[in-house]
Coordinates of C-alpha atoms and ligand atoms in Angstrom, one line a residue:
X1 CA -19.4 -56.0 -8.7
X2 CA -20.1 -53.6 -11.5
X3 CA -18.6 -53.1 -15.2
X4 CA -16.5 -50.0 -13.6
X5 CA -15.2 -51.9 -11.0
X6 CA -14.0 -55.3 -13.2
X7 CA -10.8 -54.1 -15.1
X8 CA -8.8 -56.8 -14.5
X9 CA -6.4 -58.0 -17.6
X10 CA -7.6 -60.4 -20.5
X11 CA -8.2 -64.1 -19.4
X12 CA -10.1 -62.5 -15.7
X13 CA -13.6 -63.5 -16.9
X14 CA -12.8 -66.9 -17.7
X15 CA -12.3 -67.5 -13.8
X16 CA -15.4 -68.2 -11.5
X17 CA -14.6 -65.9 -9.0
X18 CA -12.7 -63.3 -10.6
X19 CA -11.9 -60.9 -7.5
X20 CA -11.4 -62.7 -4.4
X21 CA -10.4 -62.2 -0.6
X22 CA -8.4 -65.0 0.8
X23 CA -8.5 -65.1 4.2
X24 CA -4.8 -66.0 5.2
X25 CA -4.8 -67.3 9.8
X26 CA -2.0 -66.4 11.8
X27 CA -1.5 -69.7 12.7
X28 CA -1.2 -70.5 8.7
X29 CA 2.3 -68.2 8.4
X30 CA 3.4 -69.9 11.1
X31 CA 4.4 -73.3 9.5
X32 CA 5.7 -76.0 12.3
X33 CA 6.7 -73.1 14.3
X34 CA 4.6 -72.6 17.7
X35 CA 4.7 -68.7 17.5
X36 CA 5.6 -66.4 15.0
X37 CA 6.5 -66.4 11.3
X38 CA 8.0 -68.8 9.6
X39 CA 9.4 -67.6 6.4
X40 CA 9.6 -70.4 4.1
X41 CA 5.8 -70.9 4.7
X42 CA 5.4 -67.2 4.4
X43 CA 7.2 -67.6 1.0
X44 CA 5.1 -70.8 -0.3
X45 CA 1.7 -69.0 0.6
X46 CA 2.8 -65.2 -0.9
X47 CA 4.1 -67.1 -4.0
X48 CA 1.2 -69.3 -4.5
X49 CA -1.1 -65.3 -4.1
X50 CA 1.3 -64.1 -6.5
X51 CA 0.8 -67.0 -9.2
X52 CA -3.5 -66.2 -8.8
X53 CA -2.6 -62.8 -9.5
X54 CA -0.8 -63.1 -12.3
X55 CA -3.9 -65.9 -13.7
X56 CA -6.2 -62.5 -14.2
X57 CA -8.0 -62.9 -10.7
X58 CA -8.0 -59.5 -8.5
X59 CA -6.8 -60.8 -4.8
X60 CA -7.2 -59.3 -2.0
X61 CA -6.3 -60.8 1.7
X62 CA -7.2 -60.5 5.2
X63 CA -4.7 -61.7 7.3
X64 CA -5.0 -63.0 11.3
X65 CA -2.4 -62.3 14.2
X66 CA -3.1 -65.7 16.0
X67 CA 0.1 -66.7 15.5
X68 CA 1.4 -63.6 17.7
X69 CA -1.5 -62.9 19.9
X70 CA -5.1 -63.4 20.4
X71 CA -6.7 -60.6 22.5
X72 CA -9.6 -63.2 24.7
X73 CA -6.0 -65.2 25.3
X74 CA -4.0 -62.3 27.3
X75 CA -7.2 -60.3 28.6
X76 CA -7.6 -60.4 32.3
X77 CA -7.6 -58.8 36.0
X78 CA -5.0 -56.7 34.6
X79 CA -5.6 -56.2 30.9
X80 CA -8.9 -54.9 30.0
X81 CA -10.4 -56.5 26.6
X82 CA -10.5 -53.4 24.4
X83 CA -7.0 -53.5 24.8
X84 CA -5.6 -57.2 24.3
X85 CA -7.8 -56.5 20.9
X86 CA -6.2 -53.7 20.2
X87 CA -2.6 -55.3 20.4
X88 CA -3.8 -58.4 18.6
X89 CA -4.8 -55.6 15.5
X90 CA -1.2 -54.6 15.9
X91 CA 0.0 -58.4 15.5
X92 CA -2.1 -58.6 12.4
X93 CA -0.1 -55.6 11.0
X94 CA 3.4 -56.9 11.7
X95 CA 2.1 -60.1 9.8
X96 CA 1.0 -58.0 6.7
X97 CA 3.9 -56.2 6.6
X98 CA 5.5 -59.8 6.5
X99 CA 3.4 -61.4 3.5
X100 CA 3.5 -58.0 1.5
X101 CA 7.2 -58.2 1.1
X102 CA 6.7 -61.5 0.3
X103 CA 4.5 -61.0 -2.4
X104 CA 6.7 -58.5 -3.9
X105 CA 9.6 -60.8 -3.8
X106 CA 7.3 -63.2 -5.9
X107 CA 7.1 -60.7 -8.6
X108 CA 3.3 -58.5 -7.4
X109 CA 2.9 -55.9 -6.3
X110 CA 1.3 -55.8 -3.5
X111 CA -0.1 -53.0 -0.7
X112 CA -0.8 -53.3 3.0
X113 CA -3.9 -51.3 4.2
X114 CA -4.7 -51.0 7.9
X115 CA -7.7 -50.5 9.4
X116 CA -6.0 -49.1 11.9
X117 CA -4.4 -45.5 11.1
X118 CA -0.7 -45.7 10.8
X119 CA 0.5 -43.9 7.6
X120 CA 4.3 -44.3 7.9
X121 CA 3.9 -48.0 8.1
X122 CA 1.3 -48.8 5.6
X123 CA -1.6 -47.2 3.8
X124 CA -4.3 -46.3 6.1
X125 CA -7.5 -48.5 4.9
X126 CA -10.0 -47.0 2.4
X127 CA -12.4 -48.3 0.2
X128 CA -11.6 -46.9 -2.8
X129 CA -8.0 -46.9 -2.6
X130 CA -8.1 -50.7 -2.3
X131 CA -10.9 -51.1 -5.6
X132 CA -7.9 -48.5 -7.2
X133 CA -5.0 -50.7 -5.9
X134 CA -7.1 -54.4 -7.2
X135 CA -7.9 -52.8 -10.7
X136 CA -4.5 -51.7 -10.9
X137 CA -2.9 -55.3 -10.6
X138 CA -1.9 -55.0 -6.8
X139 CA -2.3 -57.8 -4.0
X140 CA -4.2 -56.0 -1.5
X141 CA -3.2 -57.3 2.1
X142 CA -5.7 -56.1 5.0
X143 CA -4.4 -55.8 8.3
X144 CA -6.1 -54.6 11.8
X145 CA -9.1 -56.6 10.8
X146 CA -12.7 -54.4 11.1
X147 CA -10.2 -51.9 12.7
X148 CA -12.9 -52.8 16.1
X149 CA -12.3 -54.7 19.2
X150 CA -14.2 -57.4 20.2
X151 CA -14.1 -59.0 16.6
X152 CA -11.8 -61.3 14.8
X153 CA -9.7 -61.3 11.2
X154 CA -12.8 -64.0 9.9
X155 CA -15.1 -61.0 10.5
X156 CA -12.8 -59.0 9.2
X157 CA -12.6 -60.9 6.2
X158 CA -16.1 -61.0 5.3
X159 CA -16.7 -57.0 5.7
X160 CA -14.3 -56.8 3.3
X161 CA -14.9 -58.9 1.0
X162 CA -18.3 -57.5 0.8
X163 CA -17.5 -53.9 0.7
X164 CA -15.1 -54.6 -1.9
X165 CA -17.7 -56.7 -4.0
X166 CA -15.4 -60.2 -4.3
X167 CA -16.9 -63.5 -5.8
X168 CA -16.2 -65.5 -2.8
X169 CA -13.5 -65.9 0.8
X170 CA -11.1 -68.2 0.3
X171 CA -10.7 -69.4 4.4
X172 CA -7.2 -71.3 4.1
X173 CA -7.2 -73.4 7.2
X174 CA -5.7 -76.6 8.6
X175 CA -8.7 -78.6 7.7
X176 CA -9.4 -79.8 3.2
X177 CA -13.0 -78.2 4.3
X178 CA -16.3 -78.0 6.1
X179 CA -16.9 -81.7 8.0
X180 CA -20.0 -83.3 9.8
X181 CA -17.6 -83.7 12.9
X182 CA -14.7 -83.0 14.0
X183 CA -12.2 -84.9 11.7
X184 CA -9.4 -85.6 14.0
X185 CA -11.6 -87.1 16.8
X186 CA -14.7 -88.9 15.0
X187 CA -13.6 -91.4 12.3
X188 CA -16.8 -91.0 11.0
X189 CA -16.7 -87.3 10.0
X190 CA -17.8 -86.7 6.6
X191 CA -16.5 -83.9 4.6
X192 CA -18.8 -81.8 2.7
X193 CA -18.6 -80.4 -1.1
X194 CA -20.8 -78.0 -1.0
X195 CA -23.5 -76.4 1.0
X196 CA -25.6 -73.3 1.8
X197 CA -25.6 -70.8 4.5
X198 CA -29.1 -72.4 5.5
X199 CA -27.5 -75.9 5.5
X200 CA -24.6 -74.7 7.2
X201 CA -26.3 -73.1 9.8
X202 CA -29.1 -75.7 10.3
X203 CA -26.7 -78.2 11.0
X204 CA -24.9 -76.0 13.3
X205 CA -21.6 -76.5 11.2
X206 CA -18.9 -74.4 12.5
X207 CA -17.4 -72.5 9.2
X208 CA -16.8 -69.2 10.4
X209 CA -17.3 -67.6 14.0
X210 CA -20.9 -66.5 14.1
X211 CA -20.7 -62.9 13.5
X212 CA -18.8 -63.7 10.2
X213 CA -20.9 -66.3 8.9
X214 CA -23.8 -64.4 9.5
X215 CA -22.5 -60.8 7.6
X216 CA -21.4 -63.6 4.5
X217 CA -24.8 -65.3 4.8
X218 CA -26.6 -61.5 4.9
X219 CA -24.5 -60.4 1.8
X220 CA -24.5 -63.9 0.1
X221 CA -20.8 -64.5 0.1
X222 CA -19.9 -67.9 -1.2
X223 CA -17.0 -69.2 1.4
X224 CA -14.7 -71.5 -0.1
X225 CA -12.9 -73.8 2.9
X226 CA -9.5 -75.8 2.5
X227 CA -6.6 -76.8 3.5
X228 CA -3.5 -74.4 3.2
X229 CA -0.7 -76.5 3.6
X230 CA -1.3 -78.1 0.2
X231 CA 1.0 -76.2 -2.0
X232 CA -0.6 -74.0 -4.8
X233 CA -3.8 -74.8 -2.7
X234 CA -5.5 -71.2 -2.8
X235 CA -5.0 -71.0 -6.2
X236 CA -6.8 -74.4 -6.8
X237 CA -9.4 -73.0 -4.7
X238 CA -9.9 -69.6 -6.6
X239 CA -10.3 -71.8 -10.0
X240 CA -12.5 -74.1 -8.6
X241 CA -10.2 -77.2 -8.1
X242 CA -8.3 -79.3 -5.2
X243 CA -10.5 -80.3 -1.9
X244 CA -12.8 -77.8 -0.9
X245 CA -16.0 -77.1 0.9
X246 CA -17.9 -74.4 -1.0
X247 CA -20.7 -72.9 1.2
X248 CA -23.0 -70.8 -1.0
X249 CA -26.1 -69.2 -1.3
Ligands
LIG301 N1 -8.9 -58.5 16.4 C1 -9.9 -57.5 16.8 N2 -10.7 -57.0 15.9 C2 -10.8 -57.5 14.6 C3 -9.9 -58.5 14.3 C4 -8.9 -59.0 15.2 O1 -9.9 -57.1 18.0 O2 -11.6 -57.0 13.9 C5 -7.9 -58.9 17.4 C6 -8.4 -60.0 18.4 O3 -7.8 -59.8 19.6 C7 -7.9 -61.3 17.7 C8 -6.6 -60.8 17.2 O4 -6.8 -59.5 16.7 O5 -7.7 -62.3 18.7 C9 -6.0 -61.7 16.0 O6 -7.0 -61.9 15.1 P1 -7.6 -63.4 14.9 O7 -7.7 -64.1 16.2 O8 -8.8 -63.3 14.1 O9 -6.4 -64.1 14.0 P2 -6.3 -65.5 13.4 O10 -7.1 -66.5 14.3 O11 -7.0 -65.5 12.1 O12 -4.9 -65.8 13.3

């Protein structure tokens, strides 16, 4: 990012990456619950955005809508593609709308942006509005993904994270990071601390889907992966702490 762009308070440059986008699942807001929100989790992971905020570090978030519907889930003989993604871009709205409140109640600000157009809901999403609303002290939340079909929030995630010139993605997941194998089914999985896109992709290591990993590789986005359900955990991840995978150029 440029001087112009890095306005954040006093204390900001002593972070490493002092603008970020955390990228915030579905399934994440939805705690023990199998569908929906759950509003105590909701709670836990605004409050832990809202105490990064108020460290100095400029946070923006792209949230999913797995937890209400995934478009390749409900597309069929009856439901063309295009469509199922377009309602699953809706479900990403609804949880914005969710974790913005939230935020708010933790003492941010905070604006939802949509990629998709629906001004008396939230502000429409616009580059600049969201650099004005990040300067300005305000948790950005990003809903409707890349606003496209056919794509996913992860995607999402990275586009704007690049367009908005962050230090890194924080991917909050179910997993402390990035492992050899999968964890729950080969004891001998070995997490990883840190690697780069080459690595990543050399040993076929699945960090992102592969239209994401390949924008953050393109615009050398560092990914930060962990685990969600520890409390304060994206804060620990933003300042470089608690268990992470950090995949970097
Ligand atoms: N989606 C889409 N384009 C996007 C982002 C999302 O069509 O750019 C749709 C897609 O149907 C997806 C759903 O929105 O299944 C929810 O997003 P995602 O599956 O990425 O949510 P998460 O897994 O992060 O909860």
């Amino acid at each position: 990012m440029d001087d112009s762009d890095r306005l954040g308070p006093a204390g900001a440059e002593t972070l490493p990456y002092p603008r970020v986008l955390v990228k915030v699942s579905g399934e994440a807001l939805m705690g023990p619950e199998a569908f929906g929100l759950h509003p105590p989790t909701v709670s836990a992971i605004a409050r832990d955005l809202a105490a990064l905020r108020e460290r100095g570090c400029e946070v923006a978030v792209v949230v999913g809508g797995g937890n209400i519907l995934r478009g390749a889930r409900v597309a069929g003989e009856d439901l063309a593609r295009a469509t199922a993604d377009n309602m699953g871009m809706l479900a990403t709205v609804m949880n914005a709308l969710a974790l913005e409140q939230a935020v708010e109640k933790a003492g941010v600000p905070a604006r939802s942006m949509s990629a998709i157009a629906m001004p008396t809901v939230c502000e429409p999403y616009a580059r600049q509005q969201a650099l004005r609303h990040l300067r300005r002290g305000r948790v950005v939340v990003l809903a409707g993904g890349t606003g496209n079909p056919y794509f996913t929030t992860d995607t999402g995630a990275v586009l704007r994270a690049a367009e908005l010139e962050c230090d890194a993605v924080l991917k909050a997941t179910n997993v402390d990071g990035v492992y050899s194998a999968d964890p729950k089914r080969d004891p001998n999985a070995v997490r990883f601390a840190r690697l780069t896109h080459d690595e990543a992709l050399a040993k076929d290591l699945k960090v992102m889907d592969a239209a994401a990993f390949a924008l953050a590789r393109e615009a050398a986005l560092s990914i930060i992966v962990f685990a969600v359900q520890e409390p304060s955990s994206i804060t620990a991840a933003a300042i470089g702490e608690g268990r992470a995978t950090i995949v970097e150029p």
